[in-house]
Short mmCIF file of C-alpha atoms in Angstrom, two decimals:
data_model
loop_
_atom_site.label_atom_id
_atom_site.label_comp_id
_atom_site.label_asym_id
_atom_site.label_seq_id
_atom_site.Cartn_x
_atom_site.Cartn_y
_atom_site.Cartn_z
CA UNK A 1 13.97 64.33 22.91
CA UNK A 2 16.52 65.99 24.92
CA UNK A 3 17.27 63.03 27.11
CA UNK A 4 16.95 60.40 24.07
CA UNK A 5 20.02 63.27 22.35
CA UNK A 6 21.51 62.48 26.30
CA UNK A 7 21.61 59.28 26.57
CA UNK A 8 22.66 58.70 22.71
CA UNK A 9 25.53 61.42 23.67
CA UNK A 10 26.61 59.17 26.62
CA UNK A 11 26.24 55.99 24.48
CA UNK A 12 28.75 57.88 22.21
CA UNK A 13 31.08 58.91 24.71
CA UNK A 14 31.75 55.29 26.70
CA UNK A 15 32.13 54.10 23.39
CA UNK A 16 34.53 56.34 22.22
CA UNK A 17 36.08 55.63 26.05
CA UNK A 18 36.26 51.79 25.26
CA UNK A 19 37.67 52.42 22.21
CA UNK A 20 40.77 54.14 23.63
CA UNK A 21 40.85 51.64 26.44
CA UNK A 22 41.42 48.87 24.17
CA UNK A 23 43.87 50.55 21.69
CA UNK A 24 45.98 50.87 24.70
CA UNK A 25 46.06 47.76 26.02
CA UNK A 26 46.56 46.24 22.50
CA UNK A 27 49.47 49.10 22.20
CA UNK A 28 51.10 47.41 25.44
CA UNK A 29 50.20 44.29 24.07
CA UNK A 30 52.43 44.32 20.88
CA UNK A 31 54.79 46.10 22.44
CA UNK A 32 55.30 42.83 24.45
CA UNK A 33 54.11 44.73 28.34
CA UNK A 34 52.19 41.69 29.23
CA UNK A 35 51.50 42.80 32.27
CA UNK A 36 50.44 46.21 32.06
CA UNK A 37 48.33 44.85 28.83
CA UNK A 38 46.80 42.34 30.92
CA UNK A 39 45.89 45.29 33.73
CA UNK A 40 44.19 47.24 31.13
CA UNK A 41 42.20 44.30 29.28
CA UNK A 42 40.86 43.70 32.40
CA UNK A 43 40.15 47.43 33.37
CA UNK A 44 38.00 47.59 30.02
CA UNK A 45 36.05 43.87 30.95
CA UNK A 46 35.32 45.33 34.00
CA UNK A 47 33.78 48.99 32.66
CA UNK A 48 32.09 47.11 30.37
CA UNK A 49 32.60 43.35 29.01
CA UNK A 50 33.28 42.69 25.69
CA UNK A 51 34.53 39.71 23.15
CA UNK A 52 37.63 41.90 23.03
CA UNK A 53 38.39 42.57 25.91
CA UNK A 54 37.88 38.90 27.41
CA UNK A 55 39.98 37.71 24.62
CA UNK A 56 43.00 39.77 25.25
CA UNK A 57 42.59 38.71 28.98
CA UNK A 58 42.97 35.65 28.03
CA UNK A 59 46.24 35.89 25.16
CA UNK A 60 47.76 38.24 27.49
CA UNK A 61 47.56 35.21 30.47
CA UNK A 62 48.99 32.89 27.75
CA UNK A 63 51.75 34.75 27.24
CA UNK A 64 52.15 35.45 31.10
CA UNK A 65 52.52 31.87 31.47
CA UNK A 66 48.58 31.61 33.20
CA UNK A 67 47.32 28.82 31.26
CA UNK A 68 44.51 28.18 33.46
CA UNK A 69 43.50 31.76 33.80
CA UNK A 70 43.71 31.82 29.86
CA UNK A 71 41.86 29.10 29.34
CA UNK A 72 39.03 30.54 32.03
CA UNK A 73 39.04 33.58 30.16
CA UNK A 74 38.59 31.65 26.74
CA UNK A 75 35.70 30.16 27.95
CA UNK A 76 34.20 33.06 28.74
CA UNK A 77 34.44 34.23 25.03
CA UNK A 78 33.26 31.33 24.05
CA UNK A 79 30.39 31.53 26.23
CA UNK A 80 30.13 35.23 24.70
CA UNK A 81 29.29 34.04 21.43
CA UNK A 82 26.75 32.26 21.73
CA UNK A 83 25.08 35.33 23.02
CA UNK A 84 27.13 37.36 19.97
CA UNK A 85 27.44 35.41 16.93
CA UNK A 86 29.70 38.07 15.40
CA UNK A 87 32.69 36.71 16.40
CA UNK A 88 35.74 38.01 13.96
CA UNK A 89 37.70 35.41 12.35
CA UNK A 90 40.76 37.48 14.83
CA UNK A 91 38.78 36.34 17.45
CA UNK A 92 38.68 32.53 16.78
CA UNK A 93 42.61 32.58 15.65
CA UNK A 94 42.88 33.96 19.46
CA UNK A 95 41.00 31.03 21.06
CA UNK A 96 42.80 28.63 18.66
CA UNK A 97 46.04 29.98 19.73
CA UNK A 98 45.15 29.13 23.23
CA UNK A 99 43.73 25.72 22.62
CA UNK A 100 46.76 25.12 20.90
CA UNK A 101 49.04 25.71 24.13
CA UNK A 102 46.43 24.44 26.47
CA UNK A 103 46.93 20.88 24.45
CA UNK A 104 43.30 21.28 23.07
CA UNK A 105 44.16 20.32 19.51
CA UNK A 106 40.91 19.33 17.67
CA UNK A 107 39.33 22.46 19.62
CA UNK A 108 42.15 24.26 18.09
CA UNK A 109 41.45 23.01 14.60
CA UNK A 110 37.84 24.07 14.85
CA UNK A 111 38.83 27.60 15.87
CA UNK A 112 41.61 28.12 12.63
CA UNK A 113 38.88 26.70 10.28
CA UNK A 114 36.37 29.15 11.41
CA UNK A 115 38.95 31.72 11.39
CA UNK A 116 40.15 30.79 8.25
CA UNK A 117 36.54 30.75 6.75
CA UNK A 118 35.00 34.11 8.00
CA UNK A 119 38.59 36.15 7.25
CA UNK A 120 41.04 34.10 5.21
CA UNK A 121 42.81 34.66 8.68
CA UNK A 122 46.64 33.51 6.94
CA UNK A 123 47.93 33.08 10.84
CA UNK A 124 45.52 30.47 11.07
CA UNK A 125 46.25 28.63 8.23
CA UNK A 126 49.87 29.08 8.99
CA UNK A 127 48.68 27.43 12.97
CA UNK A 128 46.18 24.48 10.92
CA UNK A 129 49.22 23.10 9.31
CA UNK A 130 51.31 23.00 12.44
CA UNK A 131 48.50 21.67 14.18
CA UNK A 132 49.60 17.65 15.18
CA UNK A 133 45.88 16.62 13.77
CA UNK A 134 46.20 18.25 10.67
CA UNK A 135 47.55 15.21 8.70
CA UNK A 136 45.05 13.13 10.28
CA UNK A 137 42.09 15.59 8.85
CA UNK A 138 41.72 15.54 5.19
CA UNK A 139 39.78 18.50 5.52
CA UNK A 140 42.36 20.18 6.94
CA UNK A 141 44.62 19.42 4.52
CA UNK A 142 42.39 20.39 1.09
CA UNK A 143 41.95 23.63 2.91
CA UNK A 144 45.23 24.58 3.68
CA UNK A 145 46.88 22.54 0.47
CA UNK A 146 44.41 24.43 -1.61
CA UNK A 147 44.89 28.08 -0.92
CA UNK A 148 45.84 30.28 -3.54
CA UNK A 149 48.96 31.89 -2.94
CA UNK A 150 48.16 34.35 -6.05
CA UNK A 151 45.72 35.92 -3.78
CA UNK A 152 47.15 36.97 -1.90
CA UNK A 153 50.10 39.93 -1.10
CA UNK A 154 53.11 40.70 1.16
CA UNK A 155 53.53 39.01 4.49
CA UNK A 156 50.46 36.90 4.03
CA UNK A 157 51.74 35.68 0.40
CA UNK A 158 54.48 34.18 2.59
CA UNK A 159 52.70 32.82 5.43
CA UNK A 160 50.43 30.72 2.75
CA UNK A 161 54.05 29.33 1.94
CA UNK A 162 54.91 28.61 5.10
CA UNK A 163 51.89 26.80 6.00
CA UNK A 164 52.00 24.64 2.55
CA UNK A 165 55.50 24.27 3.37
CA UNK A 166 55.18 23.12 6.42
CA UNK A 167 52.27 20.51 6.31
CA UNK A 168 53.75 19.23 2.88
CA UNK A 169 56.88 18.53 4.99
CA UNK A 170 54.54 16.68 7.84
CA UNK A 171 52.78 14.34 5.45
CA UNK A 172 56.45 13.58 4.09
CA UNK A 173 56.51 15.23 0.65
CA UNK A 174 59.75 17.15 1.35
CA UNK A 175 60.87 17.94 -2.63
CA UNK A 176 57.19 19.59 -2.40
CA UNK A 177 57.74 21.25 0.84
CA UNK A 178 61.52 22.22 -0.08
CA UNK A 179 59.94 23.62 -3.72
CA UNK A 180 57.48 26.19 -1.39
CA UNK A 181 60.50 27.26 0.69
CA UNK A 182 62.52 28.09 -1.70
CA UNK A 183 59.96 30.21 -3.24
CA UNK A 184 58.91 31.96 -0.70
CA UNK A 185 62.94 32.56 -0.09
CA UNK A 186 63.58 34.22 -3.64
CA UNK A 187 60.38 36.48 -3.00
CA UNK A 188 62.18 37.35 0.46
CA UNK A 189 65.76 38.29 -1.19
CA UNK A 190 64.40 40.24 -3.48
CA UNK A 191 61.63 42.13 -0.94
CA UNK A 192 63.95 42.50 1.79
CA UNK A 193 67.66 42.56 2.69
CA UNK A 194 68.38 38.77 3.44
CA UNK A 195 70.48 39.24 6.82
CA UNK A 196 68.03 41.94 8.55
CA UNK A 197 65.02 40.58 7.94
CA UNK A 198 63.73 38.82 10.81
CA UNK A 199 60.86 36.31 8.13
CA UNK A 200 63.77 35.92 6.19
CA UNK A 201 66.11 34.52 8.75
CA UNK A 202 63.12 32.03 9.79
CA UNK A 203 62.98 31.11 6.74
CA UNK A 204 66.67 30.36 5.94
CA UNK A 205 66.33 28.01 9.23
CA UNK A 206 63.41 26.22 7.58
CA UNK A 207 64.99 25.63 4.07
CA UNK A 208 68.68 24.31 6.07
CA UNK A 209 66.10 22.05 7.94
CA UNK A 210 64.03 20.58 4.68
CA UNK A 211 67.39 20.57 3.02
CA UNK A 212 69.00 18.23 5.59
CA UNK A 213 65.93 15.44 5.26
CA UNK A 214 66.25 15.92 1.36
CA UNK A 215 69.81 15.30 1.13
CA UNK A 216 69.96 12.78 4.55
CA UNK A 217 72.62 15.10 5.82
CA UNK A 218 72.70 12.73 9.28
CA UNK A 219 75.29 10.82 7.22
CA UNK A 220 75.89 7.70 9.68
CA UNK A 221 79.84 8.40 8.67
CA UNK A 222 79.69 11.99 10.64
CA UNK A 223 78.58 9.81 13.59
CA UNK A 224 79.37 6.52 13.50
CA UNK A 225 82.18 7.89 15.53
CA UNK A 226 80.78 10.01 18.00
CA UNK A 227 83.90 11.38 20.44
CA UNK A 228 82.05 14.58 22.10
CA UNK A 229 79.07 12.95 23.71
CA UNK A 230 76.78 15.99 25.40
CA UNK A 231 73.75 14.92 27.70
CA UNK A 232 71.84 17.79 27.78
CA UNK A 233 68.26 18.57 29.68
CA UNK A 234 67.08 20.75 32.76
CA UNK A 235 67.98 20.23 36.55
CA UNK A 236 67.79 17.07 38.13
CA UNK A 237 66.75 15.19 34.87
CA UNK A 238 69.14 12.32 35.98
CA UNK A 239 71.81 13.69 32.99
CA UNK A 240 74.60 12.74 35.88
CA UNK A 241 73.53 8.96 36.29
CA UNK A 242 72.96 8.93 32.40
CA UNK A 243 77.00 10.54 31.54
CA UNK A 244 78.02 8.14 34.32
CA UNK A 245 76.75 5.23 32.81
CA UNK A 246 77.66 5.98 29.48
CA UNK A 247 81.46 6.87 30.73
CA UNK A 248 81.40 3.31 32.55
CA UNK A 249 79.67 1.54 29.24
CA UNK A 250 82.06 3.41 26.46
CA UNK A 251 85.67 3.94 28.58
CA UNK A 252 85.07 7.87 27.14
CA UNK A 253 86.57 10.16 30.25
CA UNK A 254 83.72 12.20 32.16
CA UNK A 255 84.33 15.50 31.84
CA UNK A 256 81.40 16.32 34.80
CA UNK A 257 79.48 19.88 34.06
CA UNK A 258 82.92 21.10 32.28
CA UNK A 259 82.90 24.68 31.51
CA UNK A 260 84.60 24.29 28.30
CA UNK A 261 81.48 25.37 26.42
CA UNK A 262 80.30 27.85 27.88
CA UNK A 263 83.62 29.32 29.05
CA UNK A 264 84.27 29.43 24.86
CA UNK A 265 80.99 31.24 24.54
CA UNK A 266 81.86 33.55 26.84
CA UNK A 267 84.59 34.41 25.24
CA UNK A 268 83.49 34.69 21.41
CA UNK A 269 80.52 37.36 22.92
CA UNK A 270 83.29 39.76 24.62
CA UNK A 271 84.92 39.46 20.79
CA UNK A 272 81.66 39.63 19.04
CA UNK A 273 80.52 42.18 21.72
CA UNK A 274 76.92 41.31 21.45
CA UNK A 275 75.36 38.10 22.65
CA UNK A 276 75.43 34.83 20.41
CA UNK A 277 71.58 33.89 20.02
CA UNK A 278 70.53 30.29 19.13
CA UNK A 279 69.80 32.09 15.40
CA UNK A 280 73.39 33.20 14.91
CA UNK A 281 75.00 29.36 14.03
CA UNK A 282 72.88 29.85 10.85
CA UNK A 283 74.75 32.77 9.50
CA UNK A 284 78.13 31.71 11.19
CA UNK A 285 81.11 31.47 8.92
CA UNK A 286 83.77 28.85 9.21
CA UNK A 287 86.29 31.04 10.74
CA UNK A 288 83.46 31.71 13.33
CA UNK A 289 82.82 27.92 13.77
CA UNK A 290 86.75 26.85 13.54
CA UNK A 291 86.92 29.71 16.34
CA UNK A 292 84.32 27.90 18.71
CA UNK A 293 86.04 24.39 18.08
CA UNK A 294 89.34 25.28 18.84
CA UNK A 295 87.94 27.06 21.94
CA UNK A 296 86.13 23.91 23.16
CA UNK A 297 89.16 21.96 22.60
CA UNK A 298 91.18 23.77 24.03
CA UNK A 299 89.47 24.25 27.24
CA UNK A 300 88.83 20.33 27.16
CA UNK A 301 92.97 20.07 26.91
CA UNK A 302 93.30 22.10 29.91
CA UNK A 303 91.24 20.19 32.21
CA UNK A 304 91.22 16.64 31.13
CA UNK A 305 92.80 13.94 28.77
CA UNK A 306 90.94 12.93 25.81
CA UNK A 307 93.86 12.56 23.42
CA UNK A 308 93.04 8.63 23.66
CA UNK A 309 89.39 8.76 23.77
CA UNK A 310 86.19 10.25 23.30
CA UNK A 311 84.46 12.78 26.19
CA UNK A 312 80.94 12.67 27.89
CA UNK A 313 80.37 16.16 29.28
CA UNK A 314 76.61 17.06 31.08
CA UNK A 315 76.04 20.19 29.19
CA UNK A 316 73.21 21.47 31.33
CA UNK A 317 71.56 24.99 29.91
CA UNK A 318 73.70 24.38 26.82
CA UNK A 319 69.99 23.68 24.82
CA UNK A 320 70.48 27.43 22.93
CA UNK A 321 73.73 26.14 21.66
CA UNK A 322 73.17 22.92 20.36
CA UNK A 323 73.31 24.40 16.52
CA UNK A 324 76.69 25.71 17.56
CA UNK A 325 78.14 21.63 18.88
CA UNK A 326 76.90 19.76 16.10
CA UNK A 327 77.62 22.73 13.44
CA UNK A 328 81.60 22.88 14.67
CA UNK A 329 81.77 19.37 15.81
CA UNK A 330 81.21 16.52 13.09
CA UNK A 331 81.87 13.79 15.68
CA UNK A 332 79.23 15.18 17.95
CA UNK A 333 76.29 13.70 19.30
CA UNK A 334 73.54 15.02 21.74
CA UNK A 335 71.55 13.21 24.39
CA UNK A 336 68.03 15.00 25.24
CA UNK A 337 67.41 13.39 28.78
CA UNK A 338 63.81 14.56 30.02
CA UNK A 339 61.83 13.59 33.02
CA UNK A 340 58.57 13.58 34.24
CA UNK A 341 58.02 17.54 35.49
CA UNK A 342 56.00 16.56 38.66
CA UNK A 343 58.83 14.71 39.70
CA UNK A 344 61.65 17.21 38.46
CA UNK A 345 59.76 20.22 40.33
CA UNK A 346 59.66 18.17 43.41
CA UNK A 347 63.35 17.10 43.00
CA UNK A 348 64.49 20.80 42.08
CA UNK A 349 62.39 22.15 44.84
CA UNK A 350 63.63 20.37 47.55
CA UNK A 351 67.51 20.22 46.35
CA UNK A 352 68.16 23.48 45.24
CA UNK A 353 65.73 25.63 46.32
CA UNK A 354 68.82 27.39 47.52
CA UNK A 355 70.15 28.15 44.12
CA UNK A 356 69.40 31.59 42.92
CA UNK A 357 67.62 30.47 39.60
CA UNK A 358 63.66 31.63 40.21
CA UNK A 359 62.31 27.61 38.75
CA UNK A 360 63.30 26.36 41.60
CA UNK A 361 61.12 28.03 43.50
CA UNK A 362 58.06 28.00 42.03
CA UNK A 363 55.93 25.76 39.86
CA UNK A 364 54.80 28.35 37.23
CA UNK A 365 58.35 29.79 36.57
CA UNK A 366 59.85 26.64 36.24
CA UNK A 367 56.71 25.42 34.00
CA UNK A 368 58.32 28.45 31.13
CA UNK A 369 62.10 27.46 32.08
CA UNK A 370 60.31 23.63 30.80
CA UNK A 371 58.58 24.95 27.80
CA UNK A 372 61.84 27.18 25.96
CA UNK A 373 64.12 24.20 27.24
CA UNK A 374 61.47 21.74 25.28
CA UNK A 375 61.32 23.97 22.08
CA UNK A 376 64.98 24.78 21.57
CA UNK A 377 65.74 20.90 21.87
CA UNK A 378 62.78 20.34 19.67
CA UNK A 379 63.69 22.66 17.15
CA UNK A 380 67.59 21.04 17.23
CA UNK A 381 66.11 17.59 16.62
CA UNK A 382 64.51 18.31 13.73
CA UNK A 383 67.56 20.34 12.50
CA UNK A 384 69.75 17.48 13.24
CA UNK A 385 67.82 14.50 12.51
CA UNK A 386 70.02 11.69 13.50
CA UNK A 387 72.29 13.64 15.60
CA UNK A 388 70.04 14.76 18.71
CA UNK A 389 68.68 11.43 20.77
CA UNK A 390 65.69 12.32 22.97
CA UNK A 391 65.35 9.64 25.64
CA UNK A 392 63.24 9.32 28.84
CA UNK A 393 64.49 8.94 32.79
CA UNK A 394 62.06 6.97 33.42
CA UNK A 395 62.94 3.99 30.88
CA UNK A 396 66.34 4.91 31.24
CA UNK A 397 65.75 3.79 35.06
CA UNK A 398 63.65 0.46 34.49
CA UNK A 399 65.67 -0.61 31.20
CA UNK A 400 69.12 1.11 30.81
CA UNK A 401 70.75 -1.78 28.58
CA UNK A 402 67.41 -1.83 26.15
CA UNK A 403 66.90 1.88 26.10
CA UNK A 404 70.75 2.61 24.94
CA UNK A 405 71.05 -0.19 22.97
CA UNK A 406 70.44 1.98 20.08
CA UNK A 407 72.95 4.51 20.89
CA UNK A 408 75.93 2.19 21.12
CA UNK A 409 76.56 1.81 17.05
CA UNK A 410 77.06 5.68 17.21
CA UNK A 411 79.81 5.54 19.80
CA UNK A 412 83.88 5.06 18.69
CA UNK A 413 83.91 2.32 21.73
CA UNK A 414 81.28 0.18 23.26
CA UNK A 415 82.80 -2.51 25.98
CA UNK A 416 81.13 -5.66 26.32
CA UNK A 417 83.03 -6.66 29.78
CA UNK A 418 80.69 -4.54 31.42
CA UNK A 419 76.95 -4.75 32.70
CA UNK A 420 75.91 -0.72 32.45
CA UNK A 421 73.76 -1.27 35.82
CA UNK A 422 77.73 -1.25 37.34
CA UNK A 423 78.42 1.76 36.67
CA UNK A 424 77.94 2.81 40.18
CA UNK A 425 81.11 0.98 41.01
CA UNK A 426 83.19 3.83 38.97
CA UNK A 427 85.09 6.03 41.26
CA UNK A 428 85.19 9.13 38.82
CA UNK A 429 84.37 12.62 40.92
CA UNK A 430 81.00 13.95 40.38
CA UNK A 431 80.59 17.12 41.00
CA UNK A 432 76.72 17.93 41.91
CA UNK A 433 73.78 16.90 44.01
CA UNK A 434 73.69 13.89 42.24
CA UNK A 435 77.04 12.60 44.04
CA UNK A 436 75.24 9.99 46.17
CA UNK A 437 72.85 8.73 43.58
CA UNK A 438 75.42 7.33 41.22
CA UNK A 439 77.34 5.71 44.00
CA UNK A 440 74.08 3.07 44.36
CA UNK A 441 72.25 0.58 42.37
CA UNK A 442 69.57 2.09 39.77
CA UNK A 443 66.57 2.71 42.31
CA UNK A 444 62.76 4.25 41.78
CA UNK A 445 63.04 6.30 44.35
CA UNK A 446 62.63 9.60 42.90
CA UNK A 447 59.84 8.53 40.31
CA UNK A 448 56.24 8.96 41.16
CA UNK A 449 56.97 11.29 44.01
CA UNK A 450 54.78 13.96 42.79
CA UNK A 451 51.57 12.13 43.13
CA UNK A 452 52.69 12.00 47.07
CA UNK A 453 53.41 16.28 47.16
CA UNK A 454 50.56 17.14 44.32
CA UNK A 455 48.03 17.89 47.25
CA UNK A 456 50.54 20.75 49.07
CA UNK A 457 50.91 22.43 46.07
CA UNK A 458 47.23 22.23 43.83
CA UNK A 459 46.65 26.07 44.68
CA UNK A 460 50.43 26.70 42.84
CA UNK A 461 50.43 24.28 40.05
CA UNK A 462 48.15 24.88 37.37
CA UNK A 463 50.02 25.21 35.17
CA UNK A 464 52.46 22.31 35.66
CA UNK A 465 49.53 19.86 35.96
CA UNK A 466 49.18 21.29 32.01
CA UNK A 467 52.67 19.80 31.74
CA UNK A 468 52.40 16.40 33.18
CA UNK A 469 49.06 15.61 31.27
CA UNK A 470 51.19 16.20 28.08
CA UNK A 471 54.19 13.90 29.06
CA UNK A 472 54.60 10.51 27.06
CA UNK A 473 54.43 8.72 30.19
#
């Protein structure tokens, strides 16, 4: 009896341990310590594995950039379950998460409707409507279209809103989806104080975004005369061939990589004395914007002459700003150039590897430098809708003429004397490691060249190949 009491004791006691273990590493975990949450996750797998532990293994990797080791881990839990059914519907919201960012979409539908059904897990709803399959499942939609918002309170109240909100707006019922906003944005003025509240703010963003497709704010009048022209995108996307061409194609003067922009952000943050955030343009007052103009302007006016004509400025790490451009600037317009990430590592890697910033160096930190750069210009375009062009290097390469065809009736001047596969013959300075490129005919050298480099770097690049298996091309 005395060892049975023993043994229960030390049953007790490692439990009690575990316990403790795993509050901590959660503790790190919201407190966003990755790292050290990872470290301690793994500390309590290895004293004694568990569905929780192995699962915040795996979201801490995600949120370490480690997809692969994530989705290893993920595995693992799922393995887990079939030996423990009595997975928590917190549990399956955590592997749907991570489906989610691995690409895994109909995996990650399974996991939010299971989460969904064993908890009424609201973060799962909220992640079935965002889901790209969710219009596709009719399922999907009854379950998330259906939810009671009466039954629920506080935060969750609003994340049923959200999710309604945001799937009505998919499946292109925006009075419906600008109705559930605006509810859930009287709830929020009257729970919270508007401008501190960090929901509410979200919020705000989503109702000035459902409100522009209601109301078709891209009027073609604000840019059927397009005079600021910004090609934005990472590194060595090609945005100096594209500004080239488009200088040679619309007589606009090249302004290079001007510092007008950020020079004028510079500025407003020493007045401000706090940083400007990509939230900020939301809450910005005219003064503020008029402020920001004028700045640009100016700084344009020192450096070059565009009294006559319009200006084509690469705008490279300018993708937290775009809100600011478009809000200040009716007669702007944005180019998104992207390119295939094999070849843009490869390209950045062997160009600048010099340059201080840490993506150029290696494939995982340049695979997160990829990921904000595509969700700030993703959010933009659906802010902007209209007024933010995504286009391709790739097809910009093969078919130039076809692939800007489009572009040209939002342009002051288009000239028709001029083939745009000429524009190599310009003489205007370029100022960048793209100097001899646009100097030659349109080439394919640089496409492709990852499949001939992949093999060096498979031990590295993990989490790039992620990337390149999600690329339209």
């Amino acid at each position: 009896k005395r060892a049975a009491n023993a043994a229960l004791f030390d049953r007790y006691l490692s439990h009690k341990v575990m316990k403790a273990l795993l509050s901590k590493a959660n503790f790190l975990f919201q407190r966003g310590l990755f790292h050290q949450a990872d470290a301690a996750f793994r500390e309590c797998w290895e004293r004694q594995p568990s569905v929780e532990a192995a699962l915040g293994v795996a979201l801490s990797s995600l949120n370490l950039g480690k997809l692969l080791d994530a989705q290893n881990w993920a595995e693992r839990v799922i393995a887990w379950r079939e030996a423990e059914p009595n997975l928590t519907g917190h549990g399956y919201a955590i592997l749907g998460t991570i489906s989610t960012d691995l690409g895994n979409y109909a995996e990650a539908l399974e996991y939010h409707l299971r989460a969904w059904e064993l908890a009424r897990f609201t973060q799962s709803l909220y992640a079935l409507a965002r889901n790209p399959l969710s219009t596709q499942n009719a399922h999907v939609k009854k379950v998330v279209l259906s939810a009671n918002v009466k039954d629920f309170h506080e935060r969750d109240y609003i994340r049923v809103l959200f999710a309604q909100g945001h799937l009505l707006r998919r499946m292109g019922r925006l009075t419906d989806a600008y109705s559930n906003f605006n509810t859930a944005n009287q709830w929020l003025r009257q729970k919270y104080p508007f401008n501190s509240h960090q929901e509410a703010l979200r919020l705000q963003t989503l109702i000035h975004t459902v409100g522009q497709h209601i109301s078709d704010i891209s009027d073609t009048r604000a840019i059927s005369l397009a005079r600021h022209i910004y090609v934005i995108g990472l590194p060595r996307c090609g945005s100096t061939v594209l500004a080239q061409m488009l200088a040679w194609k619309t007589g606009y003067v090249s302004a290079g990589e001007s510092q007008a922009v950020p020079k004028t952000i510079v500025a407003l943050q020493q007045k401000l004395k706090q940083p400007i955030l990509p939230k900020d343009f939301i809450n910005a007052d005219k003064e503020m914007l008029r402020a920001f103009r004028d700045g640009v302007t100016t700084e344009y006016k020192n450096t070059i002459d565009i009294t006559a004509t319009g200006v084509i400025d690469k705008q490279l790490w300018l993708a937290p700003f775009v809100g600011w451009l478009l809000t200040a600037f009716d007669d702007a317009l944005v180019i998104w150039l992207r390119r295939h990430p094999g070849d843009q590592f490869i390209s950045n890697y062997t160009i600048l590897f010099g340059d201080e910033r840490r993506f150029n160096h290696h494939a995982d930190d340049f695979v997160q430098a990829w990921q904000l750069h595509d969700q700030l210009m993703s959010m933009w375009m659906q802010m902007f809708p209209g007024r933010v062009i995504p286009l391709l290097f790739e097809k910009l390469i093969d078919e130039p003429e076809k692939l800007l065809q489009p572009i040209y009736p939002l342009i002051d001047n288009v000239r028709t004397d001029v083939r745009i596969e000429d524009f190599y013959q310009q003489s205007a300075v370029v100022s960048s490691a793209s100097d001899v490129q646009v100097r030659q005919k349109l080439n394919r050298d640089g496409i492709g060249r990852w499949n001939a480099e992949s093999k060096y770097l498979s031990h590295r690049s993990g989490a790039l190949e992620q990337l390149i298996r999600k690329y339209p091309l």
